[in-house]
XYZ file of C-alpha atoms in Angstrom:
627
model
C 106.361 131.024 99.120
C 105.498 129.394 95.810
C 101.976 128.030 95.731
C 101.834 124.474 94.472
C 98.519 122.890 93.478
C 97.172 120.697 96.323
C 96.754 117.739 93.983
C 100.407 117.943 92.963
C 101.667 117.854 96.556
C 99.372 114.932 97.377
C 100.719 113.015 94.384
C 104.330 113.820 95.304
C 103.927 112.663 98.909
C 102.217 109.476 97.722
C 105.171 108.589 95.487
C 107.822 109.165 98.135
C 109.089 106.599 100.632
C 109.849 108.197 103.987
C 112.247 105.440 105.025
C 114.239 105.829 101.791
C 114.553 109.594 102.183
C 115.346 109.577 105.914
C 117.614 106.552 105.469
C 120.073 108.715 103.530
C 120.805 110.649 106.720
C 119.854 108.246 109.516
C 120.655 104.588 110.109
C 117.186 103.086 110.492
C 116.136 99.764 111.954
C 112.720 98.303 111.272
C 110.531 98.033 114.343
C 107.405 96.503 112.830
C 105.681 96.632 109.465
C 106.177 100.145 108.125
C 107.737 101.695 111.243
C 111.466 102.367 111.647
C 113.606 103.816 114.441
C 116.995 105.526 114.638
C 119.029 108.240 116.339
C 117.509 111.678 115.849
C 119.499 113.859 113.401
C 118.211 117.035 115.063
C 119.617 116.562 118.580
C 122.285 114.438 120.246
C 121.014 111.203 121.757
C 122.332 107.741 122.559
C 119.027 105.886 122.724
C 116.867 106.021 119.563
C 113.741 108.118 119.997
C 113.345 109.067 116.336
C 110.669 107.143 114.380
C 109.671 106.999 110.712
C 106.361 105.622 109.463
C 106.123 104.795 105.752
C 102.389 104.198 105.726
C 101.536 107.467 107.447
C 104.272 109.379 105.634
C 105.851 111.249 108.559
C 108.799 111.308 110.978
C 108.633 112.141 114.678
C 111.175 112.449 117.476
C 109.913 111.760 120.995
C 113.009 113.463 122.387
C 113.044 116.890 120.774
C 109.577 116.918 119.204
C 110.732 117.278 115.582
C 107.938 116.234 113.261
C 107.089 116.435 109.564
C 106.771 114.823 106.158
C 109.343 114.110 103.461
C 109.427 117.725 102.274
C 109.920 118.958 105.830
C 112.750 116.486 106.440
C 114.659 117.684 103.367
C 114.114 121.301 104.436
C 115.500 120.595 107.927
C 118.465 118.430 106.938
C 119.577 120.165 103.725
C 118.728 123.768 104.513
C 116.482 124.154 101.475
C 113.374 126.272 101.148
C 109.968 124.683 100.731
C 109.868 125.191 96.923
C 113.464 123.958 96.589
C 112.717 120.850 98.616
C 109.591 120.123 96.576
C 111.481 120.543 93.302
C 114.349 118.304 94.507
C 111.994 115.488 95.530
C 109.872 115.855 92.403
C 112.960 115.402 90.213
C 113.845 112.209 92.096
C 110.474 110.622 91.306
C 110.231 112.020 87.781
C 107.373 114.460 88.365
C 107.321 117.770 86.477
C 106.794 120.698 88.812
C 103.794 122.838 87.850
C 104.194 126.569 88.131
C 101.682 128.705 89.936
C 100.684 130.565 86.815
C 97.212 131.971 86.341
C 96.513 129.011 84.048
C 97.617 126.571 86.759
C 95.483 128.258 89.376
C 92.578 127.979 86.965
C 93.272 124.260 86.496
C 93.225 123.676 90.262
C 89.948 125.529 90.591
C 88.524 123.550 87.671
C 89.513 120.249 89.298
C 87.845 121.291 92.550
C 84.679 122.114 90.628
C 84.776 118.768 88.799
C 85.084 116.947 92.100
C 81.893 118.620 93.232
C 80.188 117.518 89.998
C 81.269 113.895 90.521
C 80.022 114.039 94.111
C 76.599 115.268 92.934
C 76.490 112.387 90.435
C 77.398 109.843 93.153
C 74.481 111.025 95.302
C 72.097 110.872 92.354
C 73.140 107.311 91.471
C 72.606 106.272 95.107
C 69.109 107.752 95.085
C 68.178 105.955 91.834
C 69.131 102.579 93.309
C 66.400 102.921 95.941
C 63.716 104.030 93.458
C 61.583 101.683 91.296
C 63.836 102.447 88.306
C 66.766 100.945 90.202
C 65.028 97.835 91.520
C 66.817 95.597 89.019
C 70.187 96.834 90.262
C 69.224 96.521 93.926
C 68.027 92.952 93.392
C 71.325 92.137 91.698
C 73.382 93.482 94.622
C 71.257 91.705 97.222
C 71.473 88.548 95.139
C 75.260 88.794 95.389
C 74.895 88.660 99.163
C 75.336 92.364 99.967
C 73.413 93.792 102.893
C 71.767 97.214 102.749
C 74.415 98.436 105.181
C 77.217 97.338 102.834
C 75.449 98.869 99.837
C 75.233 102.208 101.650
C 78.752 101.965 103.091
C 80.301 101.588 99.630
C 77.905 104.160 98.155
C 76.688 101.779 95.467
C 74.158 103.219 93.050
C 72.319 102.727 89.771
C 72.379 104.544 86.415
C 68.955 104.249 84.730
C 68.877 103.156 81.102
C 68.021 106.596 79.751
C 69.828 108.911 77.362
C 70.089 111.964 79.600
C 68.790 111.153 83.080
C 72.002 112.223 84.848
C 72.539 115.209 82.548
C 69.075 116.527 83.361
C 69.604 116.024 87.095
C 72.933 117.888 87.073
C 71.542 120.695 84.974
C 68.893 121.186 87.652
C 71.846 121.765 90.016
C 73.113 124.462 87.597
C 76.044 122.334 86.370
C 77.054 123.371 82.827
C 77.045 120.596 80.242
C 80.724 121.298 79.573
C 81.563 120.330 83.167
C 79.462 117.186 82.939
C 81.391 116.101 79.843
C 84.763 117.093 81.326
C 84.060 115.025 84.449
C 83.586 111.955 82.235
C 79.883 111.634 83.034
C 78.564 112.410 79.548
C 79.763 111.841 75.989
C 79.811 114.607 73.384
C 79.378 113.083 69.881
C 81.829 114.243 67.230
C 79.009 115.445 64.972
C 77.885 117.950 67.622
C 74.673 116.114 68.415
C 73.347 116.491 71.950
C 75.548 114.904 74.659
C 74.269 111.732 76.332
C 74.915 109.898 79.615
C 78.030 107.732 79.622
C 76.607 105.268 82.158
C 73.209 103.713 81.391
C 71.527 100.599 82.805
C 74.403 99.870 85.171
C 75.075 99.272 88.850
C 77.485 102.045 89.849
C 80.623 101.840 91.997
C 82.147 105.068 93.325
C 85.921 105.420 92.873
C 87.567 107.663 95.479
C 90.963 109.310 95.542
C 93.405 108.416 98.314
C 91.760 111.030 100.546
C 88.301 109.491 100.148
C 86.798 112.004 97.691
C 84.646 110.753 94.783
C 86.495 111.271 91.495
C 85.181 108.623 89.062
C 82.901 105.612 88.586
C 82.818 102.033 87.461
C 79.568 100.617 86.120
C 78.461 96.985 85.707
C 75.889 96.415 82.992
C 72.621 94.695 83.860
C 71.949 91.885 81.426
C 74.138 90.810 78.520
C 75.345 94.170 77.206
C 78.944 95.031 76.475
C 81.269 96.023 77.917
C 80.443 94.204 81.124
C 82.303 96.827 83.167
C 82.711 100.446 82.062
C 84.975 102.914 83.874
C 85.198 106.683 83.735
C 87.685 107.984 81.151
C 90.859 109.878 82.021
C 89.898 113.305 83.379
C 91.659 116.137 85.228
C 90.546 114.301 88.391
C 91.018 110.662 87.476
C 94.115 108.817 86.262
C 93.496 105.075 86.117
C 97.143 104.085 86.385
C 97.703 106.085 89.569
C 94.751 104.910 91.656
C 93.114 101.742 92.956
C 89.546 100.946 93.964
C 89.239 101.352 97.763
C 92.784 102.718 98.079
C 91.558 105.212 100.672
C 90.204 102.377 102.851
C 93.286 100.213 102.331
C 95.598 103.009 103.490
C 93.810 103.061 106.818
C 93.730 99.261 107.084
C 97.460 99.000 106.358
C 98.246 101.130 109.405
C 96.617 98.346 111.437
C 98.788 95.682 109.752
C 95.920 94.284 107.693
C 97.161 92.322 104.630
C 97.044 94.324 101.408
C 95.267 92.201 98.786
C 94.812 93.111 95.123
C 91.734 91.474 93.569
C 90.461 91.785 90.005
C 86.981 93.249 90.425
C 84.866 95.623 92.473
C 82.623 92.866 93.851
C 85.672 90.831 94.886
C 87.001 93.793 96.869
C 83.655 94.416 98.574
C 83.374 90.706 99.455
C 86.892 90.727 100.925
C 86.128 93.826 102.987
C 82.962 92.146 104.250
C 85.027 89.111 105.288
C 87.344 91.334 107.339
C 90.126 91.896 104.787
C 89.829 95.684 104.663
C 93.201 96.178 102.994
C 91.784 94.898 99.685
C 91.911 96.946 96.477
C 91.453 96.445 92.725
C 92.987 97.985 89.592
C 90.632 100.077 87.510
C 90.057 98.161 84.311
C 93.748 97.913 83.432
C 96.680 95.647 84.192
C 98.669 96.766 87.233
C 100.725 99.842 86.378
C 104.040 101.076 87.712
C 102.197 103.802 89.605
C 99.805 101.315 91.205
C 102.688 99.070 92.271
C 104.299 102.103 93.868
C 101.092 102.786 95.796
C 100.925 99.171 96.950
C 104.530 99.148 98.158
C 103.798 102.178 100.274
C 101.164 100.134 102.076
C 103.019 96.808 102.372
C 106.415 95.346 101.519
C 104.813 92.297 99.903
C 101.196 92.898 98.880
C 99.183 89.868 97.822
C 97.906 89.624 94.247
C 94.734 87.544 94.042
C 93.545 86.681 90.543
C 90.690 84.447 89.459
C 91.470 80.748 89.089
C 91.012 80.696 85.313
C 93.173 81.308 82.236
C 92.466 85.049 82.269
C 93.492 85.221 85.916
C 96.754 83.411 85.225
C 97.500 85.770 82.346
C 96.844 88.727 84.639
C 99.243 87.268 87.221
C 101.914 86.810 84.556
C 101.481 90.415 83.358
C 101.774 91.692 86.931
C 104.940 89.657 87.467
C 106.484 91.000 84.260
C 105.607 94.574 85.226
C 107.033 94.146 88.744
C 110.366 92.513 87.845
C 112.217 95.668 86.732
C 110.946 97.545 89.806
C 111.968 95.067 92.520
C 114.274 96.244 95.258
C 115.438 94.848 98.581
C 112.408 94.096 100.733
C 109.836 95.055 98.077
C 108.169 92.223 96.168
C 104.805 90.535 95.582
C 103.092 87.368 96.732
C 100.524 85.535 94.622
C 97.371 83.802 95.804
C 96.353 80.720 93.822
C 92.592 80.160 93.691
C 90.957 76.899 92.565
C 89.821 76.854 88.928
C 86.555 78.693 88.414
C 86.744 80.530 91.757
C 87.148 84.220 92.503
C 87.429 85.794 95.981
C 83.694 86.536 96.077
C 82.649 82.961 95.230
C 85.317 81.478 97.523
C 84.060 83.486 100.491
C 80.435 82.619 99.791
C 81.150 78.887 99.444
C 83.863 78.374 102.090
C 83.827 81.523 104.253
C 86.589 83.902 105.398
C 88.680 81.013 106.685
C 89.267 79.921 103.075
C 90.838 83.309 102.325
C 93.117 82.987 105.347
C 94.063 79.536 104.067
C 94.851 80.943 100.637
C 96.959 83.694 102.230
C 98.949 81.000 104.068
C 99.535 79.315 100.696
C 100.694 82.522 98.973
C 103.531 81.954 96.535
C 106.497 84.310 96.110
C 107.129 86.184 92.883
C 110.059 83.865 92.136
C 107.617 80.933 91.842
C 105.514 82.815 89.301
C 108.596 83.753 87.281
C 109.547 80.073 87.222
C 106.020 79.044 86.188
C 106.041 81.597 83.357
C 109.143 79.928 81.974
C 108.132 76.287 82.465
C 104.340 75.964 82.234
C 103.188 73.751 79.351
C 106.778 73.493 78.079
C 108.449 70.068 77.970
C 111.918 69.913 79.508
C 112.688 66.269 78.789
C 115.787 66.807 76.616
C 119.061 68.703 77.147
C 118.139 71.106 74.353
C 114.784 71.962 75.927
C 116.362 72.444 79.334
C 118.932 74.754 77.737
C 116.098 76.739 76.187
C 114.444 76.973 79.593
C 117.678 78.241 81.135
C 117.962 80.947 78.479
C 114.362 82.037 79.060
C 114.832 82.236 82.825
C 118.065 84.205 82.484
C 116.365 86.708 80.188
C 113.588 87.240 82.741
C 116.024 87.711 85.615
C 118.006 90.229 83.559
C 114.948 92.516 83.647
C 115.529 93.203 87.370
C 117.210 96.595 87.719
C 118.388 96.282 91.330
C 121.769 94.463 91.184
C 121.445 92.843 94.627
C 117.948 91.477 94.003
C 118.978 90.385 90.500
C 121.924 88.420 91.893
C 119.737 86.598 94.433
C 117.186 85.775 91.723
C 119.932 84.428 89.477
C 121.153 82.109 92.260
C 117.590 80.962 93.030
C 116.839 80.123 89.410
C 120.114 78.284 88.974
C 119.246 76.172 92.004
C 115.874 75.311 90.451
C 117.511 74.406 87.158
C 119.906 72.105 88.988
C 116.988 70.387 90.719
C 115.656 69.346 87.339
C 118.469 66.825 87.328
C 117.942 65.568 90.896
C 115.281 66.859 93.330
C 116.599 67.775 96.772
C 115.510 65.558 99.638
C 113.059 67.548 101.820
C 113.271 67.647 105.589
C 109.549 67.712 106.338
C 107.956 64.756 108.100
C 104.192 64.217 107.829
C 102.011 64.441 110.878
C 98.527 65.304 112.032
C 95.331 63.492 111.164
C 94.830 60.540 108.880
C 92.452 59.923 106.015
C 92.218 56.993 103.597
C 92.662 57.594 99.889
C 88.966 57.951 99.140
C 86.451 60.758 98.833
C 84.425 61.859 101.873
C 81.251 59.786 102.161
C 82.643 56.693 100.458
C 81.876 53.455 102.387
C 84.977 52.030 104.098
C 86.429 49.322 101.850
C 88.258 46.225 103.027
C 91.807 46.752 104.319
C 94.720 46.677 101.931
C 98.405 45.933 102.425
C 100.950 46.543 99.714
C 101.218 43.468 97.510
C 97.922 41.840 98.540
C 96.099 43.241 95.517
C 98.551 41.434 93.294
C 97.632 38.188 94.953
C 93.909 38.974 94.526
C 94.223 39.826 90.873
C 97.469 39.480 89.008
C 96.208 41.398 86.011
C 95.244 44.418 88.119
C 98.700 45.291 89.334
C 100.958 45.188 86.347
C 103.654 47.879 86.328
C 101.556 50.549 84.655
C 98.666 50.147 87.107
C 101.034 50.238 90.081
C 102.659 53.388 88.716
C 99.229 54.954 88.300
C 98.192 54.108 91.877
C 101.385 55.494 93.390
C 101.096 58.791 91.514
C 97.389 59.062 92.239
C 98.054 58.614 95.947
C 100.217 61.740 95.961
C 97.506 63.717 94.172
C 95.016 62.586 96.814
C 97.318 63.492 99.717
C 99.605 66.196 98.288
C 101.254 66.931 101.647
C 103.185 63.652 101.204
C 104.927 65.144 98.176
C 107.509 66.824 100.423
C 108.769 63.678 102.121
C 108.463 61.463 99.056
C 109.882 63.831 96.451
C 113.145 61.944 96.013
C 111.420 58.545 96.102
C 109.069 59.802 93.414
C 111.915 61.117 91.285
C 113.596 57.688 91.268
C 110.447 55.601 90.857
C 110.832 53.237 87.866
C 108.122 54.499 85.486
C 107.934 53.031 82.002
C 104.835 54.822 80.704
C 105.708 58.162 79.010
C 102.294 59.522 79.994
C 102.814 58.679 83.655
C 106.378 60.002 83.525
C 104.912 63.372 82.504
C 102.479 63.143 85.410
C 105.389 62.546 87.773
C 107.137 65.676 86.423
C 103.944 67.650 86.931
C 103.720 66.528 90.561
C 107.322 67.471 91.264
C 106.703 70.875 89.672
C 103.663 71.350 91.940
C 105.637 70.923 95.172
C 105.632 74.672 95.845
C 101.822 74.694 96.027
C 101.797 72.601 99.202
C 103.079 74.061 102.507
C 105.518 72.002 104.561
C 104.587 70.767 107.993
C 100.847 70.347 107.475
C 98.565 67.639 106.237
C 95.700 69.669 104.753
C 93.946 66.660 103.262
C 93.254 65.391 106.749
C 92.388 68.821 108.138
C 89.481 69.388 105.765
C 88.214 65.848 105.297
C 85.573 66.223 107.954
C 84.013 69.152 106.114
C 83.253 66.988 103.103
C 85.016 69.431 100.760
C 87.934 68.715 98.483
C 90.945 70.144 100.356
C 92.069 73.465 98.920
C 95.651 72.274 98.446
C 94.493 69.167 96.567
C 92.300 71.387 94.382
C 95.273 73.606 93.527
C 97.408 70.577 92.640
C 94.663 69.257 90.343
C 94.321 72.670 88.684
C 98.079 72.770 88.091
C 98.015 69.334 86.474
C 95.070 70.304 84.261
C 96.933 73.400 83.073
C 99.817 71.137 82.176
C 97.531 68.935 80.052
C 97.576 66.135 82.643
C 94.009 66.370 83.931
C 92.721 63.130 82.411
C 95.683 60.978 83.421
C 95.569 62.520 86.928
C 91.907 61.514 87.317
C 92.586 57.916 86.326
C 95.564 57.825 88.697
C 93.443 59.093 91.587
C 90.765 56.495 90.870
C 93.393 53.757 90.912
C 94.872 55.071 94.184
C 91.478 54.983 95.905
C 91.043 51.413 94.729
C 94.483 50.239 95.866
C 95.330 52.220 99.012
C 92.445 51.332 101.283
C 93.654 50.823 104.827
C 93.894 53.466 107.565
C 97.406 53.381 109.102
C 97.584 53.400 112.881
C 100.299 56.093 113.073
C 101.118 59.347 111.297
C 104.011 57.854 109.348
C 101.846 54.985 108.123
C 100.809 56.722 104.908
C 104.403 57.252 103.820
C 105.431 53.731 104.802
C 102.482 52.252 102.914
C 103.408 54.233 99.799
C 107.053 53.133 100.030
C 106.109 49.470 100.413
C 104.049 49.708 97.233
C 106.913 51.504 95.481
C 109.324 48.717 96.406
C 106.826 46.183 95.093
C 106.768 48.084 91.792
C 110.556 48.017 91.702
C 110.440 44.246 92.088
C 107.906 43.937 89.276
C 110.017 45.978 86.901
C 113.485 44.805 87.920
C 115.676 43.430 85.161
C 117.663 40.384 86.366
C 120.507 41.437 84.071
C 120.522 45.025 85.414
C 123.216 44.464 88.046
C 125.410 42.545 85.640
C 125.207 45.270 82.997
C 126.009 47.940 85.568
C 129.097 46.046 86.745
C 130.287 45.581 83.167
C 129.752 49.284 82.403
C 131.830 50.272 85.432
C 134.597 47.878 84.471
C 134.788 49.427 80.999
C 134.492 53.053 82.184
C 135.316 53.984 85.779
C 133.164 57.119 85.585
C 131.314 58.702 88.474
C 128.015 58.229 86.649
C 128.525 54.461 86.232
C 129.580 54.177 89.874
C 126.430 55.966 91.029
C 124.275 53.710 88.862
C 125.807 50.555 90.345
C 125.554 51.916 93.897
C 121.859 52.747 93.411
C 121.131 49.187 92.284
C 123.005 47.710 95.268
C 121.208 50.056 97.696
C 117.847 49.084 96.253
C 118.653 45.390 96.539
C 119.633 45.848 100.193
C 116.357 47.636 100.929
C 114.361 44.924 99.194
C 116.241 42.223 101.106
C 115.525 43.966 104.435
C 111.868 44.362 103.517
C 111.503 40.638 102.881
C 113.469 39.493 105.928
C 112.013 37.882 109.074
C 108.664 39.302 110.186
């Protein structure tokens, strides 16, 4: 039998999807998560006893006992030898098959030796952290909230700020300098000067392969040096684009149906693990690669991508979306976690606890939302030409999807969104749950307010523009109301161009707020700004609407002051104020002009305009009837 290098077979198995391979021969039905069932192809049966597990990479029949991996399945079903099966599967995933030449055997032995060198270095870094020379690094880790148990569990260490501290230690273990350089632990200058340690004055993070063996390092500098984070270079052991930090731990967590979360940094991953999210990983100093996405999809159908709530984080999310689009297939996608501006997973957990992460997971947005944001963010769509440009951009993005079925569904979804730019769909959600006035926690309760009374108190305070501002600010304060009031908002008579842009921003932000909940009320007692409200504000700031949003919120807290007695009271109060605005801005000649336009041109558009005016007048008449 041909001898293949162990590393090659590990890589091949990691790239294969058991359900895809078995699904060519067996009709599979998903049982749960990564487990499938079907009729065994190796013996006759009427009740399925044959199972396939994508995460664990094997098949098993409880009837006849057949068991194996992807290579074994191809051998059994296609009558191929082991080498033939390996070569067939390798061709399918684009992997060249190494030959068991003397040179290849030497390479395998060299890699095994390098792994031992990296392991010796990991132990040395750990020891330095607990010595006086590593006190600075240990203080830093403890200051970030890590316990000694966590520090030891993740094998965190310290590289002293010396030219050859690690080199000298490894030489004492009889490691040749050539191996130290080849393992990426030392740098050999081009002018043949003495090699020196690659990592100096840094807290060290051990990077394992998928089987849990140390193969590389990441180092965070202490102080203001650059680069802030330094990773091992490409070596015979370590390929950045094919691995993820804590992938070995995440593989185990995924078998227990833990969510798979991709964060940006090592500390974020450690914080998430400490909060119970042990399926968390991080890329290794690069944007997500095709190989890393393949690894993630082996763990979960829709892994969560969690990027920092700043401009760099949004750019990283956009790059990940662009990389993923061509690779999408039925059932395999991504979900994106939106963090408040200035937050990362580590800071979010420390300030709000694990529950905040669960909340963010509940608010995860599908890839389609991010694709839409990439096309629309900070781009005006207020003219037919600009909307046409948006449509062209969206169609170009969708065309990147290789899978024809997924591409067709994306095309339909984006067309639906483009159509909603003309008229937002009326949502079905009805608000419920707790109640909270439009004011910040801790504010003294102001006198009650009913729509229209402020106008009687101060005519100058509720001109059209101020009413518009209060109505929009109310929806920023209680974003859950956006769902029920979306159509009302779309048809609100707004004269101010600035406030019209704010209205568009609020309608665009609808996807950030889950239906069926009133999060503003849920978190009011904690004294914190609700997470959903924070995300809406961040979205408006990114759209250049931060200042106008703040003034609108201030006006809403001034105007909407009473506490309705029932759950629907907030919506009814908002609608009463909206009708009052309509009265303020109504043109007495509007109905006459609409009737004349219809008489001249019996078009559907003119008919709709007249009908809208008549409907509004009927509502206003009912509102001002008896009682």
